[in-house]
Short mmCIF file of C-alpha atoms and ligand atoms in Angstrom, two decimals:
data_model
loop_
_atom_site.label_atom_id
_atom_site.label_comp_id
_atom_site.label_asym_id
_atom_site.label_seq_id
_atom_site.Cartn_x
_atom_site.Cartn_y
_atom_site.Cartn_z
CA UNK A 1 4.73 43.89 -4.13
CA UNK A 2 7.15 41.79 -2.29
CA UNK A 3 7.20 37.79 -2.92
CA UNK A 4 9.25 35.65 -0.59
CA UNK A 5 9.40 31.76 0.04
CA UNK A 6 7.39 30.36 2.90
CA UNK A 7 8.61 28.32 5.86
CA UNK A 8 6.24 25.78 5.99
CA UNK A 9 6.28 25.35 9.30
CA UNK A 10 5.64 28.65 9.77
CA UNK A 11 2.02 28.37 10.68
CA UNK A 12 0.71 32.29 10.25
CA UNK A 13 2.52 32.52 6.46
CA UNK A 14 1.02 28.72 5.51
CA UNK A 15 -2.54 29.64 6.14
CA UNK A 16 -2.80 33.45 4.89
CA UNK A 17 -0.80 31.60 1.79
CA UNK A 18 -4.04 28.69 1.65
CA UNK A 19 -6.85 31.20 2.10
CA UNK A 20 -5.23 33.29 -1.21
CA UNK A 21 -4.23 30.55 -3.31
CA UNK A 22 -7.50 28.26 -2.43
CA UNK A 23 -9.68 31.84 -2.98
CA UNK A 24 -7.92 32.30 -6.54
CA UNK A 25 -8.63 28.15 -7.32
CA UNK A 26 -12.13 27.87 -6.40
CA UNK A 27 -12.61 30.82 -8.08
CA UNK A 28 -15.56 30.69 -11.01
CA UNK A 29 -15.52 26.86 -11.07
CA UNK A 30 -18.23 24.37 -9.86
CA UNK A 31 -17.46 22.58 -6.58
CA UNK A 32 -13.81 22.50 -6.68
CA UNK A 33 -11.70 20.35 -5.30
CA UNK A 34 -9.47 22.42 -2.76
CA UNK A 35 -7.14 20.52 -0.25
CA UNK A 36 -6.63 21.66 3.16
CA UNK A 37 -4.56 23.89 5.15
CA UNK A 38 -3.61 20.15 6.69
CA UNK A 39 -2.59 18.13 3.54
CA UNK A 40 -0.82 21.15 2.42
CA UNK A 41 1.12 21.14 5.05
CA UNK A 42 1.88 17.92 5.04
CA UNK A 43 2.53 17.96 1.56
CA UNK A 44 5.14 20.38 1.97
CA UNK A 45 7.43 18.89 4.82
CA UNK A 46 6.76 14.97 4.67
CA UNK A 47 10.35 13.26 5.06
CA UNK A 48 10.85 10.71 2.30
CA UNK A 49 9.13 12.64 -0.77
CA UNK A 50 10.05 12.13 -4.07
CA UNK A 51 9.50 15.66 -5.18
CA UNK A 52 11.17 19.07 -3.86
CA UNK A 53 8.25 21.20 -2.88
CA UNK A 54 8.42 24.86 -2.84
CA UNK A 55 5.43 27.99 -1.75
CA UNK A 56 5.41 31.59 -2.09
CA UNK A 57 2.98 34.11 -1.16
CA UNK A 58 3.25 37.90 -2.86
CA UNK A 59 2.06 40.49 -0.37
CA UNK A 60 0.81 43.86 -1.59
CA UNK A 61 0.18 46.29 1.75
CA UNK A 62 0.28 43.69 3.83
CA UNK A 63 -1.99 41.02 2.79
CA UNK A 64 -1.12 37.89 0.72
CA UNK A 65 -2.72 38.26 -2.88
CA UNK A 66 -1.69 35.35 -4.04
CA UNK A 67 0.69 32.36 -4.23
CA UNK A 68 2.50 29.83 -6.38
CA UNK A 69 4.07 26.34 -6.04
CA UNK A 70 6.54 24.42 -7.22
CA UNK A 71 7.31 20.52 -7.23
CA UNK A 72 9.92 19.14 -9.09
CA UNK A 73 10.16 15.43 -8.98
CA UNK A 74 13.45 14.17 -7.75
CA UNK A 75 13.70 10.53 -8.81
CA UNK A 76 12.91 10.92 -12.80
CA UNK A 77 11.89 13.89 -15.14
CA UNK A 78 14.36 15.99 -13.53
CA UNK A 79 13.93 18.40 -16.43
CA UNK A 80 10.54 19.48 -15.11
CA UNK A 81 8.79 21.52 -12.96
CA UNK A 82 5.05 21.62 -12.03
CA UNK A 83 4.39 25.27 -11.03
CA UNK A 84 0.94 26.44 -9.55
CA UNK A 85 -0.29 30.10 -9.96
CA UNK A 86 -3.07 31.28 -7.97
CA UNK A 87 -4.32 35.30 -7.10
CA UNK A 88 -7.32 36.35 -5.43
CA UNK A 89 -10.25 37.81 -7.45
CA UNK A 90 -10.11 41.08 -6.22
CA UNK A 91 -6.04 41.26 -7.02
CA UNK A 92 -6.04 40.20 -10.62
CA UNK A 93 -4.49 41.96 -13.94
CA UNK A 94 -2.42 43.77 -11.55
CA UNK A 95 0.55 41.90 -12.47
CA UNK A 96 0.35 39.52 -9.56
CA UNK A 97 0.16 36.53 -11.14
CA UNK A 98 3.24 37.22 -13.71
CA UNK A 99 5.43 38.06 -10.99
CA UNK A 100 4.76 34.77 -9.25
CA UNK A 101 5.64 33.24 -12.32
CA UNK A 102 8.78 34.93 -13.10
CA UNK A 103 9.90 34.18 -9.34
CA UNK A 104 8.88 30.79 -9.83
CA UNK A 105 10.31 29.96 -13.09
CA UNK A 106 13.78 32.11 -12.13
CA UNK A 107 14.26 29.98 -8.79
CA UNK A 108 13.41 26.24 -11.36
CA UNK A 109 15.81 27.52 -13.79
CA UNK A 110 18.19 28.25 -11.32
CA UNK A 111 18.07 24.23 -10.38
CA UNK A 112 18.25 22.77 -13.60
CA UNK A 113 14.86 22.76 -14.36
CA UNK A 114 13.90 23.55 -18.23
CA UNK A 115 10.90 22.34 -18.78
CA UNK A 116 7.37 24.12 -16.93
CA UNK A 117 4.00 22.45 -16.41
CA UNK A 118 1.11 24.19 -15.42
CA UNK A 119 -2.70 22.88 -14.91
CA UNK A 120 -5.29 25.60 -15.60
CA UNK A 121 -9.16 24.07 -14.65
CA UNK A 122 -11.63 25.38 -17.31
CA UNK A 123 -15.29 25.69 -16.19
CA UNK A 124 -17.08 24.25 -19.06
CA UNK A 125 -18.03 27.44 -20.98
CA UNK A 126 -17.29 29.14 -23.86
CA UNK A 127 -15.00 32.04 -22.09
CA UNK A 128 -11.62 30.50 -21.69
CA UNK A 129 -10.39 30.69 -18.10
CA UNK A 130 -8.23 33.27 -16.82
CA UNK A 131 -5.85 30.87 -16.39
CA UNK A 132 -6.11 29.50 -19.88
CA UNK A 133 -5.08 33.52 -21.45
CA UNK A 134 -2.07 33.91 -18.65
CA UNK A 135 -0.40 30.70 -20.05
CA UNK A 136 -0.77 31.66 -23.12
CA UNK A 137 0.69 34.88 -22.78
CA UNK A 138 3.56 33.58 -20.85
CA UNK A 139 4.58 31.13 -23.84
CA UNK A 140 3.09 28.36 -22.72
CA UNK A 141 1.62 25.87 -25.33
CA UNK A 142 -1.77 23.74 -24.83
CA UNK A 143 -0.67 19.87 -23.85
CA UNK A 144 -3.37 17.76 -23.30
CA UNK A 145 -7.19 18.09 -21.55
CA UNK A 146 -8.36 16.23 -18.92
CA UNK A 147 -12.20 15.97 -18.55
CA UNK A 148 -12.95 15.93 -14.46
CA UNK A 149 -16.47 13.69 -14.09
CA UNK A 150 -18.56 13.17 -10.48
CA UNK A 151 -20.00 9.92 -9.62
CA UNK A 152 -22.92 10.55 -7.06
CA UNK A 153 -22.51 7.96 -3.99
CA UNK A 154 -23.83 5.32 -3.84
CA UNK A 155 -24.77 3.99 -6.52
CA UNK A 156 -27.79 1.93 -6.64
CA UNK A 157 -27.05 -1.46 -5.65
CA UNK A 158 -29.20 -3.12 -8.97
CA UNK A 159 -27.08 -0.97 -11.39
CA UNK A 160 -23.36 -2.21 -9.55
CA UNK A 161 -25.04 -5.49 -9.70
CA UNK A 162 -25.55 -5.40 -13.70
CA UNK A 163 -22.01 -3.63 -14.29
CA UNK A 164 -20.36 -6.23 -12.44
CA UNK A 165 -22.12 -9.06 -14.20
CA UNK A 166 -21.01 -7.71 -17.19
CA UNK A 167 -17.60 -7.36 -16.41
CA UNK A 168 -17.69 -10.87 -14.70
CA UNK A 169 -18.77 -12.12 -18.42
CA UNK A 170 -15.06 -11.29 -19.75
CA UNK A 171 -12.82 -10.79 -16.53
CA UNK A 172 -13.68 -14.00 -14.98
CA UNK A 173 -10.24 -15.83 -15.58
CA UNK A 174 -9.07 -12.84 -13.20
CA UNK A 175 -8.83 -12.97 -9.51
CA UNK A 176 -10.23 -9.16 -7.99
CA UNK A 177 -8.36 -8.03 -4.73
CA UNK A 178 -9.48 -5.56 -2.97
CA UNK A 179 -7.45 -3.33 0.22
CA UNK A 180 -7.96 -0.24 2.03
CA UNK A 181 -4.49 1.35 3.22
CA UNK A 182 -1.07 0.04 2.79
CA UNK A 183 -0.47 -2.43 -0.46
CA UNK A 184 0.02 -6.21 0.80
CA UNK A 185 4.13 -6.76 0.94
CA UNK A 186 3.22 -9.56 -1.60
CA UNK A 187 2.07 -6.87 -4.41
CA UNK A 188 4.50 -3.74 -3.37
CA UNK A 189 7.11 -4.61 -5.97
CA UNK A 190 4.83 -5.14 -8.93
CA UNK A 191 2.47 -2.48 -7.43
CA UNK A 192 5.33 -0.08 -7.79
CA UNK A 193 5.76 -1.47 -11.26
CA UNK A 194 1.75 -0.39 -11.96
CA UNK A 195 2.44 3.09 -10.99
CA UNK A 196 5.56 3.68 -13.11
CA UNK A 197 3.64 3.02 -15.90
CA UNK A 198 0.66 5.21 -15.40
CA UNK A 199 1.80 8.69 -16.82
CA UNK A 200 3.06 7.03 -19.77
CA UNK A 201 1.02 4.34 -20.53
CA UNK A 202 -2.56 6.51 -19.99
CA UNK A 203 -3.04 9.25 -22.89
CA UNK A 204 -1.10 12.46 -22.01
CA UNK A 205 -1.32 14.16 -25.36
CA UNK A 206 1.41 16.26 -26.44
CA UNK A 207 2.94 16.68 -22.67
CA UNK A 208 6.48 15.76 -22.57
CA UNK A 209 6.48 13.90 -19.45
CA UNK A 210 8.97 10.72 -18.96
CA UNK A 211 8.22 7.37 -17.23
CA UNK A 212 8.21 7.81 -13.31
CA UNK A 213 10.79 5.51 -11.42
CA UNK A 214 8.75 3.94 -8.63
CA UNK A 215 9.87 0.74 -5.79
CA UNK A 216 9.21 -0.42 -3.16
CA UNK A 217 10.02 2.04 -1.06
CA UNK A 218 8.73 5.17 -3.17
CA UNK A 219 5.40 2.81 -2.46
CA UNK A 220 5.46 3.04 1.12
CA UNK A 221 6.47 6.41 0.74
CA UNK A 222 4.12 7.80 -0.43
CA UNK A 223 1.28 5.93 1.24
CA UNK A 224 3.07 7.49 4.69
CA UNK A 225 2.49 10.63 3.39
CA UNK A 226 -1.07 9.88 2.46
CA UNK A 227 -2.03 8.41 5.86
CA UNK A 228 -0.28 11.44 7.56
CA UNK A 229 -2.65 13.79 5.51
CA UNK A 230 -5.54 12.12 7.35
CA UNK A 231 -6.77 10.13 4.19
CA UNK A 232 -8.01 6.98 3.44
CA UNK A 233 -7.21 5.35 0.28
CA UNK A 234 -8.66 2.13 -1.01
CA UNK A 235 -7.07 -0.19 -3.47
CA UNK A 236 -8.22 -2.99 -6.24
CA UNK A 237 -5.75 -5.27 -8.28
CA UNK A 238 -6.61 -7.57 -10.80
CA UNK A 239 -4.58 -10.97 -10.63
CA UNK A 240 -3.77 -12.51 -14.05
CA UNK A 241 -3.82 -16.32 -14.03
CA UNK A 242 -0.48 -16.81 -14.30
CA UNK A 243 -0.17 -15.00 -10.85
CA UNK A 244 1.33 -11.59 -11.96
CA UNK A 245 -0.68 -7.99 -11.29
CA UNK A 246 -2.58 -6.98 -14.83
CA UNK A 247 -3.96 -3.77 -13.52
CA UNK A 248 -5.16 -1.40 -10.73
CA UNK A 249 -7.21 1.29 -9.33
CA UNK A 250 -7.14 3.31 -6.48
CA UNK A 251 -9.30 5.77 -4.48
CA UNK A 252 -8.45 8.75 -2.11
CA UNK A 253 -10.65 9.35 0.59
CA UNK A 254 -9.80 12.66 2.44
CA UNK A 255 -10.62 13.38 6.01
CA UNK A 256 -12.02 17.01 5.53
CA UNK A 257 -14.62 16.10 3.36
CA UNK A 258 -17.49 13.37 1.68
CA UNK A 259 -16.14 13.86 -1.66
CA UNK A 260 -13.24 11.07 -2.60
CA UNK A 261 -11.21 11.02 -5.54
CA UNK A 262 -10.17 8.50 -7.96
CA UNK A 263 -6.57 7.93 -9.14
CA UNK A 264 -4.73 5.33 -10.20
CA UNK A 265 -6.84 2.98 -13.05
CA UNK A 266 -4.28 1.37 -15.42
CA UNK A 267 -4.94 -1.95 -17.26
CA UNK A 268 -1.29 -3.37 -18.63
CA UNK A 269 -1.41 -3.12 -22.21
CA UNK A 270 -1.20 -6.92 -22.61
CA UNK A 271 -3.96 -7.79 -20.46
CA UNK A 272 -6.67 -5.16 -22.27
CA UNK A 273 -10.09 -6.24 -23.56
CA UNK A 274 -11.04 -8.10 -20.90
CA UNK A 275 -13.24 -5.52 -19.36
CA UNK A 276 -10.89 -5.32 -16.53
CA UNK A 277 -11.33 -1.31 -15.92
CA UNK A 278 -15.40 -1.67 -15.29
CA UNK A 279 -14.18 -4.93 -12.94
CA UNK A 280 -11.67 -2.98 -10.98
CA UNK A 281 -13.67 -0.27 -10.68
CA UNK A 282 -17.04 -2.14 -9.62
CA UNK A 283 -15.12 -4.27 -7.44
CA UNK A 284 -13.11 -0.91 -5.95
CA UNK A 285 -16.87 0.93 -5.46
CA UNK A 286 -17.65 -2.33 -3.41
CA UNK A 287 -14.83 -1.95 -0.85
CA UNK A 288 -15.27 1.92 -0.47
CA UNK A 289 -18.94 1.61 0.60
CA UNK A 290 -17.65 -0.27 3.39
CA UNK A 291 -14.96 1.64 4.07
CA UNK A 292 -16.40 5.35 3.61
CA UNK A 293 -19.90 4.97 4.00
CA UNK A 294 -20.51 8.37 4.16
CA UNK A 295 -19.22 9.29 1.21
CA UNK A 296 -21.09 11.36 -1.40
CA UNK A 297 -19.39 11.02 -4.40
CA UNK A 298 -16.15 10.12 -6.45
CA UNK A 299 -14.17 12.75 -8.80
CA UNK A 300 -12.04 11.50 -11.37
CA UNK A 301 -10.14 13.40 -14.39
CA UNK A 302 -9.55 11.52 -17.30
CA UNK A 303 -7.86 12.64 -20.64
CA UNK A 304 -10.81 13.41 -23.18
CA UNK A 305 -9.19 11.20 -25.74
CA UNK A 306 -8.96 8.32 -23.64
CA UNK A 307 -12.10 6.73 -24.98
CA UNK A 308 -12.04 3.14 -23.32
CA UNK A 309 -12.09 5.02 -19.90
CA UNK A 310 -14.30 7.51 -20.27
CA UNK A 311 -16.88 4.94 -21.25
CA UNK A 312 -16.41 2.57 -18.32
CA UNK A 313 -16.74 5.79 -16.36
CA UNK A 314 -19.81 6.85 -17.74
CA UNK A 315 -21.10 3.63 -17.96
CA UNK A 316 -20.87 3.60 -14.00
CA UNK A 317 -22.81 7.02 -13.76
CA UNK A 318 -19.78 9.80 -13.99
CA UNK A 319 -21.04 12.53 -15.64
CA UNK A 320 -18.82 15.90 -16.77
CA UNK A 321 -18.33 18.83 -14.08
CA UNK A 322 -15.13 20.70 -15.51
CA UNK A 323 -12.07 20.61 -17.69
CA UNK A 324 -8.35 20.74 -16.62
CA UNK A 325 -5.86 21.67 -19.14
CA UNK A 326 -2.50 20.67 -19.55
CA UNK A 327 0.06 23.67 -20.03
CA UNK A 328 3.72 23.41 -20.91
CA UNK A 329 6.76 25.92 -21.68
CA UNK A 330 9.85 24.40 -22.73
C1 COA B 1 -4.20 33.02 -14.02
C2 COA B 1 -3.99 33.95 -12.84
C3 COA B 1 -2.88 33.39 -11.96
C4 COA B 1 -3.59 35.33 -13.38
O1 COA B 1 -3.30 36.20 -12.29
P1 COA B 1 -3.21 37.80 -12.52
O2 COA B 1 -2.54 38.38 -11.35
O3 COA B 1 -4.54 38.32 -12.90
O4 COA B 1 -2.24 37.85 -13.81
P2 COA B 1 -1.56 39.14 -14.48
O5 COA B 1 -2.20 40.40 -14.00
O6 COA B 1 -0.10 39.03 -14.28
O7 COA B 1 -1.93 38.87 -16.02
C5 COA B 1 -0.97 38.79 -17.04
C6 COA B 1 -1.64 38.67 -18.39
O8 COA B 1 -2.35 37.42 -18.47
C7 COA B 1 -3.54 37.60 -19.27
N1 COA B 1 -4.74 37.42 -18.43
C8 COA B 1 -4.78 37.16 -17.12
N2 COA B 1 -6.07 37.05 -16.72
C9 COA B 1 -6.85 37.23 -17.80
C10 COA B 1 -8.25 37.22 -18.02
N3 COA B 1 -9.12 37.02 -17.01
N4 COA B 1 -8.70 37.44 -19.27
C11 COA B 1 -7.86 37.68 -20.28
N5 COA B 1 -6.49 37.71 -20.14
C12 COA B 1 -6.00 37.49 -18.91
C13 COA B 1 -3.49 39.03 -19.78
O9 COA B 1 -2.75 39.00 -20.98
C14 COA B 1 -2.70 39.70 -18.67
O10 COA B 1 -2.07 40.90 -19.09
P3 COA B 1 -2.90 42.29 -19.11
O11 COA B 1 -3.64 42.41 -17.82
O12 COA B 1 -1.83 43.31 -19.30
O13 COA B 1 -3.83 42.19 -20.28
C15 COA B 1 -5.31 34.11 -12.02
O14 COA B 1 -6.37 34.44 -12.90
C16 COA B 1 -5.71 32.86 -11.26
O15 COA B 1 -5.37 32.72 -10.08
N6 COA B 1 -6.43 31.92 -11.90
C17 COA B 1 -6.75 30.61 -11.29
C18 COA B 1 -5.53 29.68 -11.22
C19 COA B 1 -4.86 29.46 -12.58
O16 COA B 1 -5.52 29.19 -13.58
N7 COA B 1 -3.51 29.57 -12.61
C20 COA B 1 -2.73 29.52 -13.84
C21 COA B 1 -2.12 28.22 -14.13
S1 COA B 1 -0.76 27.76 -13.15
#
């Protein structure tokens, strides 16, 4: 078996890399997510990134069994590495996937990095996933679970209706704004505020994760990169009355497929309890109908203990499709 790093821009070694590592992540699991040769690429080789972005592919008589990746943020935690493992079916308990690894977590070390992360998605079964054995094994230790829940699209206009008179009854001193695309230059500073907080302020369980350092320009960044994949994103902030952002959420809309994808929700701790998640959320479902008509659903992954989430989402008609656990060494 041979495993060497892969020139992004070399397009051959990119795609026989996606059709492995996409094969070993769809793999047993119910309509999953995979992004595209595209976004990968663009992923990989987008100026301006805030995270160092590695792929290897091993080969085994010529054909690419399998992959990993790395990204190691650049602006905080720069004690961590995520690294992604994936082998086709047909090439598994060969040893594949541990050699990836010990590539992988030989060329992190060699950078400084002593702390891996690793996301294994668990069908919801009994059987753990391959994935969920492998970390084990490797010495990694269980972190947190994210549940991933599906919102068929669209939701009927009389329930939005109800949800958003309900949220109105609390929320109302708020002001709801609603964008799709770039952040208003008005918002981008405190925006960029919002998103530092996210990893720390939503529950992460035991993963040792530090606050992220986002601006201004990681902002615009980042939304470069996200246009340049060929998605659509669409954006709701709540406005407190004393003029200042209290919370946001976001949603991905990619331009391979009618699935979208939530990310970003975060409420600031101080303006909680005013039913601001179902608000931003409503409001948020409002603007993406007009957006993405087409659209056929929303994902969204949210830790299992985060209760006051969970029940906005399900409130709005999520309902469970698969877990994703959280795996850490070091
Ligand atoms: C997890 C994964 C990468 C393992 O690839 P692989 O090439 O089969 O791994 P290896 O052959 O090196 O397995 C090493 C050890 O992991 C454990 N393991 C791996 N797959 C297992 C399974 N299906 N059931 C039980 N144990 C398993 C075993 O202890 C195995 O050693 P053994 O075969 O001597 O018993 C592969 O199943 C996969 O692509 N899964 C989907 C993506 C994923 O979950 N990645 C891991 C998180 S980053």
């Amino acid at each position: 078996m041979e495993i060497f790093r892969i020139d992004p821009l070399d397009e051959a070694a990119l795609s026989a890399n996606h059709a492995a590592m996409s094969a070993g992540l769809a793999f047993g699991r119910v309509d999953p997510p995979i992004w595209s040769l595209d976004e990968v690429r663009v992923n990989l080789t987008h100026e301006g990134s805030s995270y160092q972005r590695e792929l290897y592919s091993a080969v085994v008589d010529g054909e690419v069994v399998g992959g990993a990746q790395i990204e190691m943020p650049m602006r905080d935690n720069l004690n961590l590495a995520q690294v992604e493992v994936a082998v086709r079916p047909s090439s598994r308990r060969q040893g594949v996937g541990t050699a990836l690894l010990e590539a992988v977590a030989a060329r992190t070390a060699s950078l400084g990095r002593t702390s891996l992360l690793g996301i294994v998605n668990q069908p919801v079964s009994d059987e753990p996933a391959a994935g969920v054995t492998f970390a084990a094994r490797h010495g990694f230790t269980w972190r947190n679970t994210e549940i991933r829940r599906s919102l068929p699209l669209p939701v009927p206009p009389a329930h939005l209706a109800e949800l958003e008179a309900k949220a109105a009854a609390r929320a109302g001193e708020y002001r709801l704004v609603s964008w799709a695309g770039a952040c208003p230059e008005e918002w981008v500073e405190q925006f960029a505020y919002l998103k530092s907080m996210l990893m720390t302020d939503a529950p992460t369980g035991e993963m040792d994760y530090e606050q992220e350092i986002w601006d201004a320009e990681r902002v615009r960044a980042d939304e470069a990169k996200t246009e340049a994949q060929g998605r659509k994103w669409v954006t709701t902030v709540a406005v407190a009355p004393d003029g200042t952002l209290a919370g946001n959420t976001q949603i991905g809309v990619p331009g391979h497929e009618s699935r979208t994808f939530q990310w970003d929700t975060l409420v600031l701790e101080v303006h909680r309890g005013h039913r601001l998640g179902l608000a931003l959320k409503v409001a948020n479902l409002r603007r993406l109908a007009e957006v993405a008509p087409g659209a056929t659903s929303v994902e969204t992954w949210n830790a299992e203990q985060n209760g006051p989430m969970v029940a906005v989402n399900e409130e709005i008609g999520f309902r469970v499709v698969e877990g994703l656990q959280e795996w850490q060494r070091g």
